[in-house]
Tab-separated table of C-alpha atoms and ligand atoms in Angstrom:
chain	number	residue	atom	x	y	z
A	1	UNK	CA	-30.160	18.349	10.477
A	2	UNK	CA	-30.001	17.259	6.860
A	3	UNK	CA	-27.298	13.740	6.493
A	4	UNK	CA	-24.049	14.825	5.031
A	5	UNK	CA	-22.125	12.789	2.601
A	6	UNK	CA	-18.425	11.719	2.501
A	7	UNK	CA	-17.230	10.917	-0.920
A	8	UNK	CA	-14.415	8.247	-0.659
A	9	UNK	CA	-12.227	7.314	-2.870
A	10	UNK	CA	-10.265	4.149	-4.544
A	11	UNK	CA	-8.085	3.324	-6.924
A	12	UNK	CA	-5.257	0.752	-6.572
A	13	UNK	CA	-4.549	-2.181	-4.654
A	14	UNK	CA	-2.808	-0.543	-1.383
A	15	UNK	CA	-6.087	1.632	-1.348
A	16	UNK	CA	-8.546	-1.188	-0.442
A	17	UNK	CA	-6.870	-2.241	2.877
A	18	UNK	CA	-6.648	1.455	3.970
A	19	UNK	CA	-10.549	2.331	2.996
A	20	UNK	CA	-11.956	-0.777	4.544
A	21	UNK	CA	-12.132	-0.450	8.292
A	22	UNK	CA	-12.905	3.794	7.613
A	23	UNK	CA	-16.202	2.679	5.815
A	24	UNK	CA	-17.149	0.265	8.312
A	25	UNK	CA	-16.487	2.738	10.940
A	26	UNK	CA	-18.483	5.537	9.193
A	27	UNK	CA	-21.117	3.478	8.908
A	28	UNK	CA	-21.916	2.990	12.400
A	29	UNK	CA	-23.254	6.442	11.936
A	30	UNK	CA	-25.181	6.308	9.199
A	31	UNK	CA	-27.898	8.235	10.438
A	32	UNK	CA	-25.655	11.301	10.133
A	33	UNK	CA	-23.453	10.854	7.398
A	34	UNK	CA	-23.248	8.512	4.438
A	35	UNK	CA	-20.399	7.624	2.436
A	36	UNK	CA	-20.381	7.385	-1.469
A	37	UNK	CA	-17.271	4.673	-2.748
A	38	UNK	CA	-15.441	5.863	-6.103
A	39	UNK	CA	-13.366	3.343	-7.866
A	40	UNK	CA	-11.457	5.245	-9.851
A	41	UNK	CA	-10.683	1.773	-11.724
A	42	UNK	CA	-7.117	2.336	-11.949
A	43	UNK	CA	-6.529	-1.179	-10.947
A	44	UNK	CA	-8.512	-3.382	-12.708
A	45	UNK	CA	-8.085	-6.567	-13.013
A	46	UNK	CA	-9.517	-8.862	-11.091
A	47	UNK	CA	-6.521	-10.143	-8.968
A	48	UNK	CA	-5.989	-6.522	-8.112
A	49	UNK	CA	-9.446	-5.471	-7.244
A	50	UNK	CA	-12.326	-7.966	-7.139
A	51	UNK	CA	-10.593	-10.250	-4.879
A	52	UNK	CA	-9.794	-7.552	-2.050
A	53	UNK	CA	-13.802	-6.109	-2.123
A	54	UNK	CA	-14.527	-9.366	-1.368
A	55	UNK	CA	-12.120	-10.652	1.162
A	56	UNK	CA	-12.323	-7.145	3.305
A	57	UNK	CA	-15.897	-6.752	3.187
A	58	UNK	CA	-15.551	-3.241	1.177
A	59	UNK	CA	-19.281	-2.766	-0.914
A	60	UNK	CA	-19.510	-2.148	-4.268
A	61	UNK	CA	-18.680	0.921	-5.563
A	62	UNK	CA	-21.340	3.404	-5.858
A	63	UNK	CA	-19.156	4.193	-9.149
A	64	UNK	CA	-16.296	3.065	-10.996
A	65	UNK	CA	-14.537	5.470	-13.565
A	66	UNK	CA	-12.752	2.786	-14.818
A	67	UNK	CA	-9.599	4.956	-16.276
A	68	UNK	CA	-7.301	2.129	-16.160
A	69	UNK	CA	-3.997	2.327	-17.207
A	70	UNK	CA	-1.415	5.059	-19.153
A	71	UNK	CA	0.959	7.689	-18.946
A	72	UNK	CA	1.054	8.975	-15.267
A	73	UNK	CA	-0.625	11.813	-16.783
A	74	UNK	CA	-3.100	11.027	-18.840
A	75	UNK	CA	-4.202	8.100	-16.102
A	76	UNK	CA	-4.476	11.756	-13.408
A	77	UNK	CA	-6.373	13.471	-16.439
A	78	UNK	CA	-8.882	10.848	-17.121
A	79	UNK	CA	-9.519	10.551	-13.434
A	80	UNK	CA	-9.989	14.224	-12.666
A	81	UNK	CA	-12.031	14.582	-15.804
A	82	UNK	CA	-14.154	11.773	-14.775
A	83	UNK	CA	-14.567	12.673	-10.932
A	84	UNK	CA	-15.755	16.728	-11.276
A	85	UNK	CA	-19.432	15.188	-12.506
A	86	UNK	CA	-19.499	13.075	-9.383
A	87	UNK	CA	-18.895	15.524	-7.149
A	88	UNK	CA	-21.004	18.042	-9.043
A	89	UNK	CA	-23.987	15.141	-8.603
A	90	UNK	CA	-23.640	14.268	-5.330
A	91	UNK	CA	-22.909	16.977	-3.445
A	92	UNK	CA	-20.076	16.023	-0.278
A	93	UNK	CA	-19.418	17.534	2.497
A	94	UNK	CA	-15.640	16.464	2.494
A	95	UNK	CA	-14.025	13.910	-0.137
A	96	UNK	CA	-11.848	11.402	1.196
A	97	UNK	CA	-8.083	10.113	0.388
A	98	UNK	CA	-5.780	7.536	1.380
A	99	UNK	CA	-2.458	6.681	0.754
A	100	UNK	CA	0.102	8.458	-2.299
A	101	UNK	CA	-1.232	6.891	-5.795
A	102	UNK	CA	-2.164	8.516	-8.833
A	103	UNK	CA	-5.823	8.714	-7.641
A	104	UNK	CA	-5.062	10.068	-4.703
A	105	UNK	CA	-3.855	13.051	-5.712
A	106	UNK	CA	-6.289	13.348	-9.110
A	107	UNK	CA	-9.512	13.198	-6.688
A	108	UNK	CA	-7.882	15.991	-4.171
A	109	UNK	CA	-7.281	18.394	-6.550
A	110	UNK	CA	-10.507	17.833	-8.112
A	111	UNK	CA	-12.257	18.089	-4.932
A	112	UNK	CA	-10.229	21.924	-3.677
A	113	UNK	CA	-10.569	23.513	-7.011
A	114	UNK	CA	-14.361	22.726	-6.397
A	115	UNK	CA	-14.015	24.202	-2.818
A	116	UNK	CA	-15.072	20.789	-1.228
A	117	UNK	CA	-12.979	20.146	2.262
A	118	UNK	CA	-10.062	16.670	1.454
A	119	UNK	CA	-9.323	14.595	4.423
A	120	UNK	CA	-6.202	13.059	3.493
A	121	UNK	CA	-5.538	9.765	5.461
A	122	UNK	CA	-1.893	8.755	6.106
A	123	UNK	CA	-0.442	12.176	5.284
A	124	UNK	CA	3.040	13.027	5.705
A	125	UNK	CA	5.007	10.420	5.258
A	126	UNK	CA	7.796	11.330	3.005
A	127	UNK	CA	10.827	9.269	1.769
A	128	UNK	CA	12.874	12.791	-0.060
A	129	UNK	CA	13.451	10.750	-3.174
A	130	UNK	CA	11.340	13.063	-5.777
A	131	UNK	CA	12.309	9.890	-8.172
A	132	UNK	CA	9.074	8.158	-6.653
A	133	UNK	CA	5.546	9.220	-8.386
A	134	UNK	CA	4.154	9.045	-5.077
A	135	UNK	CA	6.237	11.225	-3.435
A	136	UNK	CA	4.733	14.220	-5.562
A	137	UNK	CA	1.305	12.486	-4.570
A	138	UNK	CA	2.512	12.674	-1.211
A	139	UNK	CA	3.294	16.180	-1.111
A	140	UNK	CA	0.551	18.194	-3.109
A	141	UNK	CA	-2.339	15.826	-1.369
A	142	UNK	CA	-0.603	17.222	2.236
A	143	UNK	CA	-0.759	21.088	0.580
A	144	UNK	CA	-4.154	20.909	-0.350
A	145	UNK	CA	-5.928	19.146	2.178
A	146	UNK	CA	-7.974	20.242	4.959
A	147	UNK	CA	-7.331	17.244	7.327
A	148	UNK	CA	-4.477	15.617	7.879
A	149	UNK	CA	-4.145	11.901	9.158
A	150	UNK	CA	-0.779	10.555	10.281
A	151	UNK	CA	-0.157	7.191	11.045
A	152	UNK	CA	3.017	8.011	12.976
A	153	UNK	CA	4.761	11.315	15.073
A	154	UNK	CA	7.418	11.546	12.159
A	155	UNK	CA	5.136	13.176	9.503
A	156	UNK	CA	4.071	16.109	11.647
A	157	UNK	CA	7.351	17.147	11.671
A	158	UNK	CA	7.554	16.762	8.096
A	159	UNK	CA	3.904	18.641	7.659
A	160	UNK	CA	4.935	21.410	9.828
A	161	UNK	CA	8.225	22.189	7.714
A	162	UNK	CA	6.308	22.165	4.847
A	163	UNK	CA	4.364	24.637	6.383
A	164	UNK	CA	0.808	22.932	7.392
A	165	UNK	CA	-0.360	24.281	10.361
A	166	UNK	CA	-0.872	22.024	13.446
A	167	UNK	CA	-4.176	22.383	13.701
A	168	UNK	CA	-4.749	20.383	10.518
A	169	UNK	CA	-2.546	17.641	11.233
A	170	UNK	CA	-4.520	14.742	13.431
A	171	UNK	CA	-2.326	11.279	14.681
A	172	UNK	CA	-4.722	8.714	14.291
A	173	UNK	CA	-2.723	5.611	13.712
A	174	UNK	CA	-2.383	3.636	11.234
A	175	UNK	CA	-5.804	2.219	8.954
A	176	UNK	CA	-3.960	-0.555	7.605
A	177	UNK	CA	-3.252	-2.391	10.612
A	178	UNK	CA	-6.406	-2.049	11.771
A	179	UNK	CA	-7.571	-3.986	8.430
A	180	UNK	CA	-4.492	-6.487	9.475
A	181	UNK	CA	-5.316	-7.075	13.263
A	182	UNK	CA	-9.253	-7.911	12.100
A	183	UNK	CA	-8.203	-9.940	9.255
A	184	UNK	CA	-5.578	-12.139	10.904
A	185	UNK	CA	-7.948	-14.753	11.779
A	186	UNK	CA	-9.246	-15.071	8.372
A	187	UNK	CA	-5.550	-15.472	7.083
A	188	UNK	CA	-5.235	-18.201	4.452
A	189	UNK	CA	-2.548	-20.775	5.641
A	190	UNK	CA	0.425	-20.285	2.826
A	191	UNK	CA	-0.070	-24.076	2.168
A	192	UNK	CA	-3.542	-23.816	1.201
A	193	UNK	CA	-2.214	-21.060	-1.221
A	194	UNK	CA	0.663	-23.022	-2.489
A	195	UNK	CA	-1.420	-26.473	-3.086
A	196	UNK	CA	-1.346	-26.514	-6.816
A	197	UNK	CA	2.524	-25.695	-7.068
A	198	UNK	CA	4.849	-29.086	-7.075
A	199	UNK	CA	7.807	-26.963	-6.029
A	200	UNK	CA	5.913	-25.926	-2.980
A	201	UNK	CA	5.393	-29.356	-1.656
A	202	UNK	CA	9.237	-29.142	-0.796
A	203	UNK	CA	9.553	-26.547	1.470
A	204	UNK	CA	12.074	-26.851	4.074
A	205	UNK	CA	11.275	-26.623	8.125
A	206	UNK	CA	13.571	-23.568	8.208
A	207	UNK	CA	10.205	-22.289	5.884
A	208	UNK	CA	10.648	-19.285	3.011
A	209	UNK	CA	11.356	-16.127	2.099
A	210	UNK	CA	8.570	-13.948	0.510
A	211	UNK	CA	9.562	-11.286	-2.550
A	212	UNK	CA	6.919	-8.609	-4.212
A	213	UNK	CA	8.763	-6.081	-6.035
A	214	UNK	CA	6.991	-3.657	-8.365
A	215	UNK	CA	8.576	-0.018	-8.011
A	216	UNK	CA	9.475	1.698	-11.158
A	217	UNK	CA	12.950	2.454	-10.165
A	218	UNK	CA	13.181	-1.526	-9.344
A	219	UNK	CA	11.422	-3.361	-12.089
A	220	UNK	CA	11.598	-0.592	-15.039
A	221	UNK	CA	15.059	-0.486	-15.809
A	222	UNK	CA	16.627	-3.829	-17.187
A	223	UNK	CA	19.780	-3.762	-15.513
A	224	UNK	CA	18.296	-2.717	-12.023
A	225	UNK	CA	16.373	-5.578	-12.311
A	226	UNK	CA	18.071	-8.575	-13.900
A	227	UNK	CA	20.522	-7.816	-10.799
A	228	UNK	CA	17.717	-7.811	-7.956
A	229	UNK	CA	16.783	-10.954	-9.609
A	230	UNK	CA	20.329	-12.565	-9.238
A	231	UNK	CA	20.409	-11.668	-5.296
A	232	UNK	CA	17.447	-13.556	-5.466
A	233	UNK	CA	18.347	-16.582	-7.255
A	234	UNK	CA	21.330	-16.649	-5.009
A	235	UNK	CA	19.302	-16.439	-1.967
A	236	UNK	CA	16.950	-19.178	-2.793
A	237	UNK	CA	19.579	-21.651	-2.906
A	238	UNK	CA	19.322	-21.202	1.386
A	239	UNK	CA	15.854	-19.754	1.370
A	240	UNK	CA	13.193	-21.132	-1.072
A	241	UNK	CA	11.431	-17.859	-2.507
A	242	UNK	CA	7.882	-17.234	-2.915
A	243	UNK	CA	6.986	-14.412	-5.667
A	244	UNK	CA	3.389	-13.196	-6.516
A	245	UNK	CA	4.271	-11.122	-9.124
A	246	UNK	CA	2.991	-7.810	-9.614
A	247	UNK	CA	1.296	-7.233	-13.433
A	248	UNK	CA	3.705	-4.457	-14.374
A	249	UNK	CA	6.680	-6.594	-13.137
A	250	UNK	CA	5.745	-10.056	-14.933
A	251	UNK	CA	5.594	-7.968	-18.283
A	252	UNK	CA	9.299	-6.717	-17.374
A	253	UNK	CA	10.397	-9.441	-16.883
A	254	UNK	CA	8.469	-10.668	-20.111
A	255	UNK	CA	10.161	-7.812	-21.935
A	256	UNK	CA	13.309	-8.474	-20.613
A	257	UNK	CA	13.673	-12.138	-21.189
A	258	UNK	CA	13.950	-13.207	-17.815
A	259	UNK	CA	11.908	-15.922	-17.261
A	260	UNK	CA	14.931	-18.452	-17.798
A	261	UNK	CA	16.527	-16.802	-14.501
A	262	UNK	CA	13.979	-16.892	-12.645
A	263	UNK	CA	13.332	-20.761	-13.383
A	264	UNK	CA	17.118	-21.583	-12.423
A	265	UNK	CA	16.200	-20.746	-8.830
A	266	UNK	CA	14.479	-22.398	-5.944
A	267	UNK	CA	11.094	-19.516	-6.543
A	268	UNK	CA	7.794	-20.657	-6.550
A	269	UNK	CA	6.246	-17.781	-9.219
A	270	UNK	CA	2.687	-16.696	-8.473
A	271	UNK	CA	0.173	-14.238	-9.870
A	272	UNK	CA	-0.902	-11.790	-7.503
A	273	UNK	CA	-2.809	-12.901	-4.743
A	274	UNK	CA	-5.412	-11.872	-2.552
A	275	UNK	CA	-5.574	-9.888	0.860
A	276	UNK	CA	-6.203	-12.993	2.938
A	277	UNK	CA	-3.731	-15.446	0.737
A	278	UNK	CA	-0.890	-12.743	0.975
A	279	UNK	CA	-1.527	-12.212	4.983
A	280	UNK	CA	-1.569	-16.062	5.386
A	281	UNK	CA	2.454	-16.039	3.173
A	282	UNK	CA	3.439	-13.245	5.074
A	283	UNK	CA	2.852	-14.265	8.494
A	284	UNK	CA	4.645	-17.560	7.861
A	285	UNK	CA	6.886	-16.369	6.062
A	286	UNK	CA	11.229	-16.330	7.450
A	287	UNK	CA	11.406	-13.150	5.957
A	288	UNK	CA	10.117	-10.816	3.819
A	289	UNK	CA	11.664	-8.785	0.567
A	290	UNK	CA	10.362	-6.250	-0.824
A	291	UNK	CA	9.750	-2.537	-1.950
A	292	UNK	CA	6.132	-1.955	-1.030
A	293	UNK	CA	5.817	0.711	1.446
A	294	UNK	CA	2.291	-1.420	2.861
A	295	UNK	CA	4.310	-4.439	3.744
A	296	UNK	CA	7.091	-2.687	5.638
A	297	UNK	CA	4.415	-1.743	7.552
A	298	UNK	CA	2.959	-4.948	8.094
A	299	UNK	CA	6.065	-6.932	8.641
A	300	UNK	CA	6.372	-4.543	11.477
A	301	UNK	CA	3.249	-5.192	13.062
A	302	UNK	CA	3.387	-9.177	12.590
A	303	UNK	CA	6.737	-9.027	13.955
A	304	UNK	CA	8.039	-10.471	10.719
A	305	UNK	CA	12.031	-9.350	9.285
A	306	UNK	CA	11.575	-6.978	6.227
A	307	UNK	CA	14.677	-6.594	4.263
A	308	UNK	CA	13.833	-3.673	1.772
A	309	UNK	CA	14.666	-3.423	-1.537
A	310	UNK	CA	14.871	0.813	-2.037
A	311	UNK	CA	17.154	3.054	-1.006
A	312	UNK	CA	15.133	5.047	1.105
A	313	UNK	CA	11.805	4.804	3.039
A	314	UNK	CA	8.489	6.800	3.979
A	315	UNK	CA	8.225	5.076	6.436
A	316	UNK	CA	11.021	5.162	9.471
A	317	UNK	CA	9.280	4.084	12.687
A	318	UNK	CA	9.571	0.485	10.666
A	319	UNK	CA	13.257	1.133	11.038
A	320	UNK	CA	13.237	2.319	14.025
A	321	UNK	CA	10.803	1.062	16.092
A	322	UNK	CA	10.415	-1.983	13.490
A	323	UNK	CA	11.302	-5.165	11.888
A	324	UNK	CA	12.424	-3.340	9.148
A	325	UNK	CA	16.134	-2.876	7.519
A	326	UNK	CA	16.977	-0.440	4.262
A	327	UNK	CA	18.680	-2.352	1.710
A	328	UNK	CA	18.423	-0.957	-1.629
A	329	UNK	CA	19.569	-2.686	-4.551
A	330	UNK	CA	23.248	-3.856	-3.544
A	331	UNK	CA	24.092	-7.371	-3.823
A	332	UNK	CA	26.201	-7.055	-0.884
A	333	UNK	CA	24.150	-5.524	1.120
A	334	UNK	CA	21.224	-7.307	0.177
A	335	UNK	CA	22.861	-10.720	0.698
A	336	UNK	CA	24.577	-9.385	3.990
A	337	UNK	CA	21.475	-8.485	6.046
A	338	UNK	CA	19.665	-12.150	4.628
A	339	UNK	CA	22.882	-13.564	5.878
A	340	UNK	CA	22.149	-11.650	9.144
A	341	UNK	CA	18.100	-12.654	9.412
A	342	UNK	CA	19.293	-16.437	8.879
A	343	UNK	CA	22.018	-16.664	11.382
A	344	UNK	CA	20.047	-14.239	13.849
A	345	UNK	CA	16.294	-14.185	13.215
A	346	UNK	CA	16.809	-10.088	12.507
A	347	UNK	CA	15.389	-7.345	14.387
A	348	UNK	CA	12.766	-8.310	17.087
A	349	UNK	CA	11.087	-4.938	16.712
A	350	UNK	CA	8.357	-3.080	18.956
A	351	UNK	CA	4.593	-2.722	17.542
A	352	UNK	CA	4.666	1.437	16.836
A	353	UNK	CA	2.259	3.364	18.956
A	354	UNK	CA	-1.380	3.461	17.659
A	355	UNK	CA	-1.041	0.924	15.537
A	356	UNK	CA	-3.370	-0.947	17.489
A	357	UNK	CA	-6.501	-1.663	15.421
A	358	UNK	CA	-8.152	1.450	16.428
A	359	UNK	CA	-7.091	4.130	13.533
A	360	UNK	CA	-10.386	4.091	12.120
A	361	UNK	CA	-12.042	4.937	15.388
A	362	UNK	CA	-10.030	8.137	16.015
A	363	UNK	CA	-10.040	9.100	12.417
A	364	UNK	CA	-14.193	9.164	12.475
A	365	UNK	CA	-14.639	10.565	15.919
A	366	UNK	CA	-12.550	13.655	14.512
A	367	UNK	CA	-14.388	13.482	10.972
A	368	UNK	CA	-17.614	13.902	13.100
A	369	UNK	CA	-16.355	16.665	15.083
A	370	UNK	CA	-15.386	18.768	12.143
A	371	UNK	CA	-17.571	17.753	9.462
A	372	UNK	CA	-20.603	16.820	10.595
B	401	LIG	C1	0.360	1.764	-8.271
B	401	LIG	C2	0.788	2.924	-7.382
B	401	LIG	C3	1.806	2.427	-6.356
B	401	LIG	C4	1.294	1.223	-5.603
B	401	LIG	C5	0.893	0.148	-6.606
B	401	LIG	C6	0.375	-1.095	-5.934
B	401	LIG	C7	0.844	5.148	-8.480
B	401	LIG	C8	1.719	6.199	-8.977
B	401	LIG	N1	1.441	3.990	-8.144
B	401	LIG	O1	1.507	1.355	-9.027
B	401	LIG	O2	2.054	3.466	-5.427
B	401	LIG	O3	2.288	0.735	-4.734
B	401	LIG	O4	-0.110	0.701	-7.462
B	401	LIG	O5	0.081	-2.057	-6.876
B	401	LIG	O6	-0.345	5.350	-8.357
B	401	LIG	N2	-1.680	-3.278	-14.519
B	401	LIG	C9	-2.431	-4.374	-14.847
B	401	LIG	N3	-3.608	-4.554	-14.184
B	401	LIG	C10	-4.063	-3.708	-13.231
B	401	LIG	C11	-3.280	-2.589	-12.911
B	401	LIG	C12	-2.088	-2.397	-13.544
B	401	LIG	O7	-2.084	-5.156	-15.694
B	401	LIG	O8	-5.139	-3.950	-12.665
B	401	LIG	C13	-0.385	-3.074	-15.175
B	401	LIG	C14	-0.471	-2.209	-16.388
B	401	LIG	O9	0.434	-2.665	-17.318
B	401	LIG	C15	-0.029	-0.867	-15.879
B	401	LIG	C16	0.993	-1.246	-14.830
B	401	LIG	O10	0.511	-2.467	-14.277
B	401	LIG	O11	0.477	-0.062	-16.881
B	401	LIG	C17	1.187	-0.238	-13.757
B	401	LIG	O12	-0.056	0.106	-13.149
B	401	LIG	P1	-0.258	1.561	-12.466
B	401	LIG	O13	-1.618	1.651	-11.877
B	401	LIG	O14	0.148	2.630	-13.408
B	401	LIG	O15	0.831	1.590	-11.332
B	401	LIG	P2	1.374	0.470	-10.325
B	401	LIG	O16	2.734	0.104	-10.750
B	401	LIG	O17	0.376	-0.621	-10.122
């Protein structure tokens, strides 16, 4: 029996965590199969990429198509345009996706027009706001790929109305807690992270709040998000903030003047940090703000209140089963349920099933059985 090849694929930050423990896994196998890494570059600097390789153990890239950024579509173009010859040299058995980001959905379309199977890893999830880029990610990967993996029962629902049939859709858990659980050792204490920041050296007992904000619909229109910003100047005079802020948002806020506002508040600005830095602010953190879709999921699993900052979420077992509580971008609202979290210590939560550091596992055993 010849060995088979998996092409997987990476692009942005959220990526890393999710291909990490999948390559490891697939590599206890490596007489059988072999995977081939493709950066498609679209994060580039180093604080978004270099630093997560490292930390999670992920090996080089077998290529980088360094696109980097642009238009939504001409960042998809240049990656499909750059991926075809990669496929057409080495050949796959299946290509494999994670997540809902621009790559994502660039690589799978690539990959089905060229009749090679895509294994889509956390499929399903769907938030109904066709506002959000990734939702269209979200729902072409699901229509064109051969395997499905959900990370909770909600998205085969979802899959099924949108006509997939069963027998593609596979619950494996969730790959990103399986990165967290085998991390959390290795988390960086927040004060080792904070050392070279005066403000920092101030911290209260009752601890911090942590903020990452970096959605279009949050950071990309001014008046959206001078008023997120005010919540949060308002809330720091309880809560001191911590912000690693996201490239796209510090030039908004560049843009927008905004610095000034952010300075008149008790927020300790940071650029963006690490895997093992942002695991070691998250787990102490009081609470956590922010509209990533990665660390409602976390929060979750750390048992850590999220108070989100969208109006809707891919995501609802971190509502329901969670730590996790919808506030979009009302100040009322916003301030009400920090209120809430600081008189009550928010929603206790329970730890969703399969999200139990095993995802990886069940995702390979069923790549084997199909692919291999
Ligand atoms: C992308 C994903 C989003 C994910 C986020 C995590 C899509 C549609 N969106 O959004 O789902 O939550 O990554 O970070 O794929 N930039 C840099 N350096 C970099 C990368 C980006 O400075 O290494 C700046 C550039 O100005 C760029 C902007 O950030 O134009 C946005 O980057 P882009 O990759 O288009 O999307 P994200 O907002 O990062």
């Amino acid at each position: 029996m010849s060995k088979k090849t998996i092409v997987c694929v990476v692009g942005a930050r959220p990526n890393f965590m999710k291909i990490a423990p999948i390559i490891k896994e697939l590599s206890k196998f490596q007489d059988q199969v072999s995977s081939y890494l493709v950066h498609t570059g679209q994060h580039y600097d180093q604080a978004m990429k270099a630093a997560f390789f490292q930390q999670l153990g992920i090996p080089e890239p077998d290529i980088d198509l360094e696109v980097g950024s642009g238009s939504h579509c001409e960042q998809t173009a240049n990656i499909m345009l750059r991926f075809e010859p990669v496929l057409d040299k080495v050949k796959p058995c299946a290509v494999l996706v994670v997540g809902d980001v621009n790559s994502t959905i660039a690589c799978s379309l690539v990959a089905v027009k060229k009749r090679i199977p895509v294994i889509h890893v956390e499929a399903g999830l769907r938030s109904r706001d066709r506002e959000m880029p990734e939702e269209i990610n979200r729902v072409l990967t699901d229509q064109i790929s051969d395997s499905l993996f959900i990370t909770e029962r909600s998205a085969q629902e979802n899959l099924m109305d949108e006509g997939i049939d069963i027998s593609r859709i596979h619950f494996a858990g969730n790959v990103m807690i399986d990165t967290l659980l085998d991390n959390l050792k290795l988390a960086i204490p927040f004060a080792e992270t904070l050392k070279d920041y005066e403000k920092a050296h101030n911290i209260p007992k009752e601890g911090y709040g942590l903020l990452t904000m970096h959605r279009p619909s949050n950071v990309d229109d001014p008046q959206v998000l001078q008023s997120l910003l005010e919540s949060i100047v308002a809330i720091s005079e309880k809560l001191p903030i911590i912000f690693p802020i996201h490239p796209r948002t510090r030039s908004r806020i560049e843009q927008e003047d905004l610095l000034d506002l952010i300075s008149s508040g008790d927020i300790i600005c940071l650029p963006p940090v690490g895997y093992l830095q942002m695991l070691g602010l998250m787990k102490s953190a009081k609470m956590v703000l922010t509209d990533s879709g990665g660390l409602q999921e976390e929060t979750t699993s750390l048992g850590i209140p999220c108070v989100t900052l969208r109006e809707n979420t891919e995501r609802p077992i971190t509502i329901e089963e969670g730590t996790n509580t919808i506030v979009g971008t009302d100040r009322e609202k916003i301030k009400a349920c920090v209120d809430d979290i600081l008189a009550t210590g928010g929603k206790s939560g329970r730890i969703p099933e399969y999200w139990d550091g095993k995802a990886a596992g069940r995702i390979v055993a069923e790549i084997k059985k199909i692919y291999l």
